[in-house]
Amino acid sequence: MAINRWIQSGNYRRSYKEDQTIFATFSEQASLIVFLIFLALVPHMPFMNRQLFRVVDLAFIYTIAVMGLNIVTGYAGQINIGQAAFMGVGAYAAVTITRDIATPLFQFGKTLPFWYIIILLPLSGLVAALVGAFVGLPSYRLKHLYLAIATLAFQIIFTWGVGHSPFLNQGGSIRIARLDFFGTVIKGSKTIGPFFYYFALIVLIIMAIAMRNILRSKYGRALIAVRDNDRAADAMGINPGLTKVYAFAISGFFAGVAGAIFALYNGSVIVESFSLSTSIDFLAMAIVGGLGTMVGSLIGPSFMLFLDPFVEKFSGFAQTIFPSTIDVATAMRPTIFGLIIVLFLIYEPRGLANWWRLLRQYFWRWPFKY
Amino acid sequence: MAYFLQLLITGISIGSIYALAALGFVLIYKSSRVINFAQGELIAIGAFIIYALTVWVHIPIWISLVITILISYFIGLGIERTFLRPMIGQPIISVIMVTIGLANLLSGLVFFTPFGTLPARYPDFLPDPIRFGGLIIKWEQIVGILITTIFITILMWFFTKSTLGISMRAVADDQMASLSVGVSVKKVFALAWATAAMSAAAAGFVVGSLFGLEFGSLTAIGLRVFPVVVLGGLDSIAGAVIGGIIIGVLEQLATGYLDGIVPGGGTGDVFPFVVLIIILLIKPYGLFGTVEIERV
């Protein structure tokens, strides 16, 4: 039976090899390419302004961190309340490596060359991966969800440790030099927005491909096996403890890369960017997007970041109702984000990714109902 | 020596607060395997209700403590009914994340009230501290230890003598088996949350009278519960008490002896968490926790 490779109304994969393919149909491939072309054109659109660039750039950077979180929480089934701290480790690694090793070694002036950034990103990722593996180490002996507590402890120790080390300027702002992209210095809002749009997007695509490939490999399936039933996984020759430690390391790597880009993007790091509430925001993004789905970690951060300005606007409006002693802006954000986490977990635990799936299936089968 | 004894006494009194806060946490974990990340918010809310009743409604503070504990019972029931009941049957990981969302939500709601920014104190209701040799013992500390003792005694009685308490232990042991002998698991979960809220309110009262009502430091006690329960064992009530006191004393000793060495001080805030990570690495089930033995 010949299979229509463009339009399919269901899953026609017949062998394991076919099941491992990333795209079921050519139309999926085509629509992805169209979407990427659209993304590449977005910075040239007339409606793009500075605020919008900031939202989109941050969305890309956070997406990388959330993808890592999704590997640990969505696929390996371990709660991680310290993803922001892992991101912070990456950011501080990038800054201190540049300040204390690379600048004296290579005699960088006021700007950093682009080739150095290419090396710096994976390096910061590696540092964060090592830290991630260390924090995940208790999972070698522990079952259940104790590890959530370890990640929380790490988050607290990280914030405290950075705030108390003179080496890291007591958590205050540490500057990192701006980039020199083949002769163009990335400086000022005119160039930073578009440059980091493309830069973060390309890193994001590379990381997404890496994540997709990790997840469809033997190792990725081991993760899911451990999440679903660690005893059965053990019996099949998978080492559950080691698998979870690896998951933490990979997640740390993603967060570290995101942190390094974040540091370069802002031109400085400050410890407040990597607080416990940021970690919870990441968790919210992963939950809203859909845990354990690739698409979810791509949708979630954008959704939450685009929601943020609306929350701000709404709390500005609500401020007129409340007495001035109450700061509605600080109250509204945790309320709405907490509510979103709870409501999504209760009513749509599979997140926005599930809506996306239903939408796609509707069009696949159209005009039939099922 | 007097310095050491002073730290020890303060540590024990603070540790008894931790023990009180951890009791509720352990009850929830024991009965439903849920790690409750909203314990700190429950503590804060309890402390604020007592303040509102005493200062705004002018009820004597001891009576408002009793009233608040009663109110907290219903707050706990309400939280269980609205947020946790719909999650029955879902994987535990989602339920735990619900408590994270709940913590966020509750803290947001607190900021809608004046308490979010109000640095309030309870009116003085206890006599001056006792001075004994070089030591200073505050009455608030004694009250804290007393309240913890009372709570633990009541809970011990409850778990060994009352039918409901025994059914709670049964659920903690084996949910399926207790369902089959007619124990209402839902009721047990609700009761666990109600008790957790009650003990959190009592802890909030003691913290509030010792350190004042600052939202951040009240919720920080909720985070400090984690080192306590990891040290004591997540599912052990005795562990919560002993762990609480050990962590309280360690924290005070760290503050007393390490703050001079570490630039910036504040070692007491982080030391319990360092202990936590070390315990997880060397003795993951804590001092009294049940070590899981799995047979397939």
XYZ file of C-alpha atoms in Angstrom:
666
model
C 0.000 0.000 0.000
C 1.404 3.243 -1.018
C 1.299 5.853 1.642
C 0.403 9.399 0.913
C 3.384 11.221 2.356
C 1.654 14.595 2.260
C -1.720 14.148 3.886
C -2.374 11.489 6.498
C -5.411 11.123 8.684
C -3.682 9.070 11.327
C -0.512 7.364 12.383
C 0.664 5.074 9.616
C 4.049 4.185 10.994
C 4.628 0.465 10.606
C 8.173 -0.201 11.747
C 10.340 0.999 14.599
C 12.535 2.753 12.113
C 9.581 4.702 10.808
C 8.409 5.386 14.335
C 11.715 7.022 15.097
C 11.469 9.486 12.244
C 10.910 13.046 13.357
C 8.308 13.974 10.780
C 5.383 11.793 9.876
C 4.522 13.636 6.681
C 6.099 15.972 4.208
C 3.491 18.562 5.057
C 4.801 18.714 8.607
C 8.267 19.265 7.263
C 7.020 21.890 4.853
C 5.030 23.759 7.475
C 8.026 23.787 9.785
C 10.178 25.262 7.047
C 7.533 27.883 6.300
C 7.353 28.712 10.001
C 11.137 29.050 10.234
C 11.170 31.355 7.215
C 8.464 33.396 8.910
C 10.567 33.564 12.091
C 13.562 34.657 10.058
C 11.543 37.479 8.519
C 9.969 38.723 11.746
C 12.750 41.196 12.685
C 12.155 43.025 9.401
C 8.473 43.528 10.069
C 7.438 47.157 10.623
C 5.666 46.418 13.924
C 8.806 45.201 15.680
C 9.873 47.678 18.316
C 12.294 47.574 21.220
C 9.886 46.115 23.769
C 8.721 43.446 21.372
C 12.301 42.501 20.546
C 13.019 42.172 24.251
C 10.037 39.887 24.777
C 10.870 37.686 21.802
C 14.599 37.500 22.580
C 13.897 36.584 26.185
C 11.342 34.035 25.010
C 14.006 32.321 22.880
C 16.544 32.331 25.720
C 14.044 31.053 28.268
C 12.869 28.422 25.826
C 16.346 26.877 25.866
C 16.261 26.718 29.671
C 12.718 25.353 29.691
C 13.661 22.635 27.203
C 16.249 21.482 29.709
C 13.700 21.643 32.509
C 11.322 19.601 30.402
C 13.920 16.862 30.021
C 14.185 16.532 33.782
C 10.600 17.194 34.783
C 8.631 16.122 31.753
C 10.648 13.137 30.575
C 12.599 11.946 33.618
C 9.758 12.762 36.029
C 11.821 14.672 38.596
C 10.676 18.078 39.806
C 13.341 20.742 39.431
C 12.810 23.998 41.342
C 16.301 25.240 40.656
C 16.447 25.722 36.913
C 17.058 29.462 37.300
C 20.023 28.686 39.534
C 21.478 26.364 36.879
C 20.969 29.153 34.379
C 22.724 31.448 36.830
C 25.642 29.030 37.039
C 25.961 29.222 33.254
C 25.734 33.003 33.249
C 28.297 33.423 36.020
C 30.555 30.840 34.380
C 30.447 32.816 31.137
C 31.200 36.084 32.897
C 33.995 34.825 35.113
C 35.657 32.750 32.380
C 35.678 35.847 30.196
C 36.880 38.124 32.980
C 39.529 35.986 34.625
C 40.768 33.549 31.998
C 39.986 34.620 28.462
C 40.612 38.356 28.686
C 44.125 38.056 30.165
C 44.902 35.102 27.895
C 43.730 36.459 24.541
C 44.111 40.166 25.295
C 40.517 41.030 24.419
C 39.878 44.752 24.278
C 36.473 46.300 24.733
C 34.718 43.659 22.632
C 34.660 39.882 22.379
C 35.212 38.234 19.001
C 32.515 35.928 17.694
C 34.624 32.753 17.622
C 35.148 33.120 21.343
C 31.368 33.148 21.922
C 31.054 29.906 19.972
C 33.475 28.338 22.463
C 32.076 30.142 25.488
C 28.492 28.867 25.142
C 29.226 25.125 25.358
C 31.839 25.799 28.029
C 29.327 27.553 30.289
C 26.894 24.782 29.482
C 29.437 22.202 30.608
C 30.038 23.970 33.909
C 26.298 24.060 34.568
C 26.032 20.410 33.501
C 28.633 19.397 36.082
C 26.780 21.306 38.773
C 23.518 19.766 37.583
C 24.965 16.270 37.824
C 26.150 17.003 41.347
C 22.744 18.241 42.458
C 21.131 15.248 40.780
C 23.510 12.866 42.531
C 21.108 11.976 45.375
C 18.777 10.468 42.780
C 21.363 7.726 42.430
C 20.107 6.290 45.693
C 16.692 7.857 46.069
C 13.438 7.041 44.471
C 10.368 9.228 44.543
C 10.410 12.959 44.404
C 12.839 13.843 47.179
C 14.976 15.469 44.570
C 12.637 18.433 44.327
C 13.901 19.349 47.784
C 17.536 19.023 46.712
C 16.992 21.374 43.782
C 15.240 23.836 46.072
C 18.183 23.671 48.464
C 20.552 24.247 45.565
C 18.567 27.282 44.482
C 18.809 28.764 47.979
C 22.496 27.937 48.374
C 23.218 29.422 44.943
C 21.481 32.721 45.686
C 23.154 32.952 49.067
C 26.553 31.880 47.816
C 26.631 34.377 44.974
C 25.372 37.106 47.272
C 28.203 36.406 49.709
C 31.205 35.972 47.462
C 33.336 39.032 46.752
C 34.633 37.134 43.712
C 31.164 37.533 42.165
C 30.699 41.121 43.360
C 28.265 40.065 46.131
C 25.608 39.321 43.535
C 25.756 42.849 42.210
C 26.101 43.599 38.543
C 29.193 42.208 36.782
C 29.747 43.481 33.271
C 30.703 41.374 30.297
C 32.105 42.980 27.176
C 29.908 43.411 24.126
C 30.226 41.246 21.047
C 32.116 42.018 17.899
C 30.295 40.240 15.080
C 32.812 40.290 12.211
C 33.476 43.982 12.487
C 30.085 45.126 13.749
C 29.995 45.842 17.450
C 26.696 44.681 18.932
C 25.904 47.671 21.051
C 22.828 49.782 21.627
C 19.221 48.686 21.324
C 19.194 49.019 17.506
C 21.586 46.114 16.989
C 21.189 44.087 20.187
C 17.528 43.249 19.539
C 17.848 41.854 16.008
C 21.281 40.284 16.556
C 20.251 38.317 19.599
C 16.985 37.435 17.878
C 18.898 35.534 15.212
C 21.638 34.346 17.528
C 19.272 32.942 20.157
C 17.029 31.504 17.457
C 19.900 29.626 15.843
C 21.142 28.311 19.193
C 17.565 27.403 20.019
C 17.195 25.446 16.787
C 20.467 23.604 17.404
C 19.416 22.775 20.957
C 15.957 21.709 19.815
C 17.453 19.335 17.258
C 19.765 18.007 19.951
C 16.875 17.493 22.351
C 14.770 15.776 19.690
C 17.633 13.439 18.892
C 18.410 12.723 22.537
C 14.785 11.880 23.155
C 14.390 9.488 20.255
C 17.629 7.731 21.030
C 18.046 4.788 23.358
C 18.822 7.187 26.176
C 15.690 9.268 25.720
C 13.507 6.198 25.786
C 15.328 5.098 28.937
C 14.301 8.390 30.527
C 10.650 7.784 29.742
C 10.919 4.196 30.951
C 12.353 5.344 34.282
C 9.648 7.974 34.622
C 6.829 5.562 33.941
C 8.039 2.637 35.991
C 11.520 2.628 37.435
C 11.323 -0.970 38.635
C 10.422 -2.252 35.186
C 13.171 -0.104 33.707
C 15.625 -1.562 36.191
C 14.580 -5.053 35.245
C 15.211 -4.254 31.588
C 18.784 -3.294 32.296
C 18.424 0.453 32.579
C 20.136 1.982 35.588
C 17.451 4.361 36.916
C 19.788 6.351 39.160
C 22.374 6.963 36.487
C 19.695 7.871 33.961
C 18.321 10.530 36.279
C 21.775 11.935 36.998
C 22.370 12.195 33.241
C 19.028 13.920 32.852
C 20.067 16.514 35.407
C 23.376 17.034 33.657
C 21.722 17.531 30.271
C 19.165 19.844 31.790
C 21.972 21.785 33.415
C 23.738 22.057 30.065
C 20.648 23.573 28.436
C 20.220 25.994 31.336
C 23.903 26.917 31.251
C 23.820 27.761 27.556
C 20.683 29.815 28.118
C 22.384 31.591 31.010
C 25.452 32.430 28.927
C 23.315 33.937 26.160
C 21.318 35.782 28.810
C 24.506 37.278 30.223
C 25.737 38.346 26.778
C 22.324 39.736 25.922
C 22.118 41.928 29.016
C 25.811 42.818 28.980
C 25.940 42.056 32.697
C 24.708 39.569 35.251
C 22.953 40.215 38.516
C 21.865 37.564 40.964
C 18.251 38.746 41.082
C 17.696 37.386 37.572
C 18.146 33.853 38.880
C 15.898 33.827 41.925
C 13.545 31.169 43.220
C 10.601 32.939 41.626
C 12.302 32.721 38.227
C 12.687 28.990 38.761
C 8.988 28.731 39.514
C 8.261 30.792 36.404
C 10.240 28.251 34.383
C 8.230 25.466 35.921
C 5.045 27.356 35.082
C 6.223 27.763 31.491
C 6.939 24.058 31.189
C 3.574 23.115 32.707
C 1.594 25.535 30.579
C 3.384 24.382 27.457
C 2.902 20.751 28.332
C 5.274 18.533 30.262
C 6.830 15.681 28.410
C 6.273 17.172 24.985
C 8.771 18.829 22.724
C 6.253 21.320 21.351
C 5.232 22.295 24.878
C 8.632 23.576 25.839
C 8.620 25.665 22.676
C 5.153 27.162 23.230
C 5.124 27.629 27.005
C 7.806 30.328 27.451
C 6.470 32.461 24.613
C 2.948 32.211 25.985
C 3.989 33.257 29.481
C 6.284 36.050 28.307
C 3.650 37.496 26.009
C 1.181 37.265 28.873
C 3.468 39.256 31.158
C 2.886 42.737 29.628
C -0.867 42.131 29.759
C -0.664 41.230 33.444
C 1.284 44.423 34.001
C -1.274 46.492 32.119
C -4.126 44.841 33.971
C -2.529 45.432 37.361
C -2.008 49.070 36.408
C -5.736 49.222 35.797
C -6.526 47.339 39.016
C -4.332 49.728 40.995
C -6.990 52.400 40.556
C -9.471 50.263 42.506
C -7.178 49.345 45.370
C -5.836 51.812 47.957
C -2.394 53.116 47.141
C -0.765 51.318 50.104
C -1.237 48.021 48.270
C 1.177 47.391 45.449
C -1.061 45.580 42.989
C 1.759 44.897 40.536
C 3.686 42.729 43.011
C 0.468 40.998 44.042
C -0.983 40.344 40.615
C 1.933 38.492 39.076
C 2.291 35.615 41.566
C -1.477 35.365 41.860
C -2.039 34.979 38.144
C 0.991 32.763 37.560
C 0.091 30.562 40.527
C -3.466 30.350 39.305
C -2.281 29.411 35.823
C -0.088 26.610 37.201
C -2.906 25.224 39.335
C -5.626 25.534 36.700
C -3.513 23.978 33.981
C -2.547 21.060 36.217
C -6.151 20.440 37.198
C -7.918 21.010 33.902
C -5.301 20.557 31.176
C -2.321 18.644 32.559
C -1.041 18.079 29.042
C -0.763 21.811 28.508
C -1.031 23.920 25.406
C 0.746 21.206 23.464
C -2.417 19.169 23.754
C -4.494 22.002 22.267
C -1.993 22.179 19.443
C -2.326 18.424 18.911
C -6.137 18.590 18.884
C -6.053 21.494 16.445
C -3.758 19.609 14.107
C -5.857 16.491 14.254
C -8.948 18.508 13.502
C -7.378 19.715 10.279
C -5.962 16.320 9.409
C -9.410 14.786 9.476
C -11.306 17.684 8.116
C -14.072 17.589 6.928
C -14.698 14.451 8.982
C -15.212 14.518 12.724
C -13.020 11.474 13.360
C 30.126 28.803 77.766
C 27.242 31.161 78.492
C 27.356 32.165 74.827
C 27.107 28.543 73.762
C 24.232 27.874 76.174
C 22.414 30.948 74.945
C 22.739 29.758 71.349
C 21.601 26.312 72.428
C 18.478 27.637 74.138
C 17.579 29.909 71.228
C 18.255 27.028 68.870
C 15.954 24.680 70.752
C 13.162 27.225 70.817
C 13.511 27.972 67.114
C 13.815 24.266 66.449
C 10.510 23.676 68.188
C 8.912 26.127 65.741
C 10.411 24.174 62.870
C 9.132 20.983 64.426
C 5.647 22.447 64.633
C 5.747 23.575 61.016
C 7.204 20.257 59.939
C 4.487 18.258 61.714
C 1.873 19.398 59.224
C 4.222 18.716 56.361
C 4.928 15.196 57.579
C 1.229 14.459 58.064
C 0.493 15.404 54.470
C 3.472 13.439 53.193
C 2.629 10.400 55.288
C -0.957 10.164 54.171
C -0.685 11.179 50.524
C 3.043 11.192 49.543
C 2.673 14.827 48.548
C 5.530 17.233 49.270
C 3.796 20.421 50.353
C 5.570 23.526 49.123
C 2.863 25.844 50.463
C 3.590 25.278 54.158
C 5.318 28.656 54.536
C 2.306 30.496 53.130
C 0.032 28.655 55.547
C 2.277 29.767 58.414
C 2.138 33.372 57.250
C -1.621 33.356 56.781
C -2.137 31.925 60.269
C 0.090 34.582 61.810
C -1.740 37.351 59.920
C -5.197 36.167 60.965
C -4.094 36.251 64.603
C -2.826 39.804 64.116
C -6.048 40.890 62.437
C -8.159 39.416 65.235
C -6.048 40.885 68.025
C -5.269 44.334 66.692
C -8.227 45.101 64.464
C -11.041 43.229 66.240
C -9.539 43.655 69.752
C -9.869 40.067 70.856
C -7.371 38.968 73.532
C -4.451 37.269 71.814
C -4.849 33.837 73.418
C -8.481 33.618 72.372
C -7.599 34.777 68.860
C -4.955 32.067 68.735
C -7.627 29.470 69.453
C -10.040 31.041 66.965
C -7.311 31.172 64.305
C -6.476 27.525 64.796
C -10.149 26.754 64.252
C -10.264 28.977 61.147
C -7.108 27.292 59.847
C -8.833 23.949 60.155
C -11.370 25.157 57.623
C -8.725 26.828 55.459
C -6.926 23.501 55.271
C -10.148 21.691 54.415
C -10.945 24.309 51.788
C -7.542 24.088 50.146
C -7.761 20.327 50.009
C -11.268 20.461 48.590
C -10.542 23.033 45.864
C -7.000 22.240 44.779
C -6.048 18.742 45.895
C -9.290 16.773 45.576
C -9.457 17.205 41.778
C -5.926 15.799 41.581
C -6.768 12.414 43.108
C -5.689 9.772 40.640
C -3.181 12.059 38.946
C 0.527 11.308 39.247
C 2.089 12.594 42.480
C 4.453 14.833 40.536
C 1.492 16.901 39.296
C 0.058 17.143 42.800
C 3.377 18.429 44.115
C 3.494 21.001 41.355
C -0.022 22.047 42.340
C 1.305 22.877 45.795
C 4.045 24.967 44.167
C 1.402 26.851 42.214
C -0.665 27.125 45.369
C 2.265 28.674 47.237
C 2.602 31.251 44.460
C -1.109 31.929 44.444
C -1.376 32.325 48.215
C 1.610 34.645 48.406
C 0.106 36.732 45.615
C -3.166 36.929 47.519
C -1.327 38.009 50.666
C 0.122 40.951 48.749
C -3.428 42.099 48.023
C -3.855 42.626 51.760
C -1.943 45.210 53.811
C 0.127 42.342 55.259
C 2.258 42.064 52.157
C 4.254 45.116 53.140
C 3.194 45.701 56.743
C 6.100 45.199 59.169
C 3.801 44.582 62.128
C 4.321 43.111 65.572
C 1.894 41.580 68.000
C 1.203 43.843 70.978
C 3.301 42.798 73.970
C 1.414 40.126 75.832
C 4.157 38.373 77.778
C 6.247 39.546 80.726
C 9.883 40.593 80.416
C 12.461 37.910 79.572
C 13.887 35.775 82.346
C 17.506 36.567 83.144
C 19.406 33.687 84.610
C 23.118 34.023 85.070
C 24.289 35.396 81.765
C 21.399 33.829 79.887
C 18.312 35.527 78.563
C 15.252 33.381 77.986
C 12.305 35.052 76.331
C 8.820 34.015 77.335
C 7.957 33.698 73.664
C 10.518 30.930 73.397
C 9.013 29.110 76.340
C 5.539 29.542 74.850
C 6.818 28.161 71.557
C 8.236 25.056 73.201
C 5.036 24.621 75.203
C 2.752 24.915 72.174
C 4.875 22.401 70.282
C 4.739 19.997 73.211
C 0.971 20.370 73.474
C 0.518 19.785 69.747
C 2.694 16.708 69.741
C 0.955 15.271 72.785
C -2.451 15.776 71.197
C -1.275 14.244 67.929
C 0.268 11.266 69.703
C -2.983 10.692 71.554
C -4.898 11.161 68.311
C -2.838 8.640 66.383
C -2.781 5.934 69.019
C -6.269 6.191 70.519
C -8.812 7.692 68.133
C -10.393 5.767 65.270
C -9.750 8.587 62.815
C -6.104 8.731 63.779
C -5.707 5.017 63.353
C -7.370 5.200 59.945
C -4.924 7.956 59.015
C -2.070 5.673 59.916
C -3.706 2.952 57.887
C -3.905 5.184 54.821
C -0.285 6.170 55.284
C 0.613 2.514 55.346
C -1.409 1.208 52.423
C -4.049 3.172 50.581
C -5.540 0.219 48.716
C -5.855 -1.935 51.810
C -7.415 0.838 53.874
C -9.910 1.583 51.105
C -10.935 -2.058 51.096
C -11.651 -2.051 54.838
C -13.835 1.008 54.524
C -11.548 3.894 55.414
C -12.439 7.055 53.534
C -9.159 8.089 51.979
C -10.591 11.434 50.897
C -11.552 12.246 54.465
C -8.077 11.332 55.639
C -6.419 13.584 53.052
C -8.720 16.449 54.036
C -7.915 15.906 57.681
C -4.189 15.836 56.968
C -4.408 19.220 55.241
C -6.575 20.635 57.999
C -4.100 19.496 60.650
C -1.224 20.867 58.614
C -2.910 24.261 58.420
C -3.608 24.173 62.150
C -0.065 23.397 63.158
C 1.164 25.973 60.635
C -1.021 28.618 62.268
C 0.350 27.726 65.691
C 3.881 27.950 64.298
C 2.981 31.288 62.742
C 1.853 32.562 66.116
C 5.175 31.708 67.736
C 7.264 33.059 64.847
C 5.199 36.231 64.783
C 5.614 36.866 68.478
C 9.361 36.172 68.333
C 10.396 37.940 65.125
C 7.455 40.097 64.080
C 5.190 39.671 61.093
C 7.248 40.072 57.980
C 5.890 38.041 55.090
C 9.261 37.063 53.670
C 10.633 35.745 56.944
C 7.404 33.885 57.706
C 7.491 32.027 54.393
C 11.208 31.414 54.915
C 10.234 29.229 57.878
C 8.212 27.171 55.418
C 11.359 26.581 53.363
C 13.315 25.719 56.506
C 10.918 22.821 56.963
C 12.685 20.915 54.186
C 16.046 20.444 55.919
C 14.116 19.427 59.025
C 12.072 16.732 57.363
C 14.931 15.449 55.250
C 17.048 15.094 58.365
C 14.282 13.505 60.386
C 12.859 11.397 57.592
C 9.942 12.601 55.501
C 7.380 10.270 57.006
C 8.325 10.307 60.670
C 6.621 12.529 63.246
C 9.311 11.858 65.835
C 11.829 12.647 63.108
C 10.164 16.002 62.473
C 10.498 16.940 66.137
C 14.073 15.770 66.593
C 15.111 17.038 63.176
C 13.524 20.381 63.930
C 15.475 20.806 67.124
C 18.750 19.657 65.567
C 18.336 22.030 62.627
C 17.342 24.891 64.933
C 20.410 24.369 67.108
C 22.743 23.926 64.111
C 21.389 27.087 62.558
C 21.968 29.078 65.740
C 25.459 27.656 66.193
C 26.277 28.539 62.586
C 25.010 32.065 63.132
C 26.901 32.348 66.389
C 30.255 30.969 65.350
C 30.507 31.218 61.542
C 29.038 34.649 60.913
C 32.243 36.300 62.077
C 34.288 34.307 59.601
C 32.053 34.509 56.536
C 31.927 37.955 54.929
C 28.410 39.342 54.992
C 27.182 36.919 57.628
C 23.791 35.238 57.395
C 25.215 31.713 57.520
C 22.223 30.614 59.566
C 20.040 31.102 56.497
C 21.982 28.725 54.307
C 23.560 26.242 56.702
C 20.421 24.074 57.058
C 20.311 23.650 53.299
C 23.936 22.594 53.142
C 23.078 20.021 55.809
C 20.121 18.976 53.656
C 22.272 18.259 50.599
C 24.830 16.360 52.681
C 22.095 14.248 54.299
C 20.556 13.482 50.927
C 23.935 12.306 49.712
C 24.910 10.110 52.678
C 21.690 9.094 54.407
C 18.881 9.815 51.981
C 16.017 8.532 54.107
C 16.975 10.622 57.118
C 17.299 9.550 60.729
C 13.888 7.955 61.186
C 12.448 7.732 57.689
C 11.233 4.425 56.363
C 13.834 2.954 54.054
C 12.070 1.712 50.976
C 12.564 -1.935 50.311
C 11.066 -3.019 47.052
C 10.101 -6.505 46.136
C 8.899 -7.201 42.663
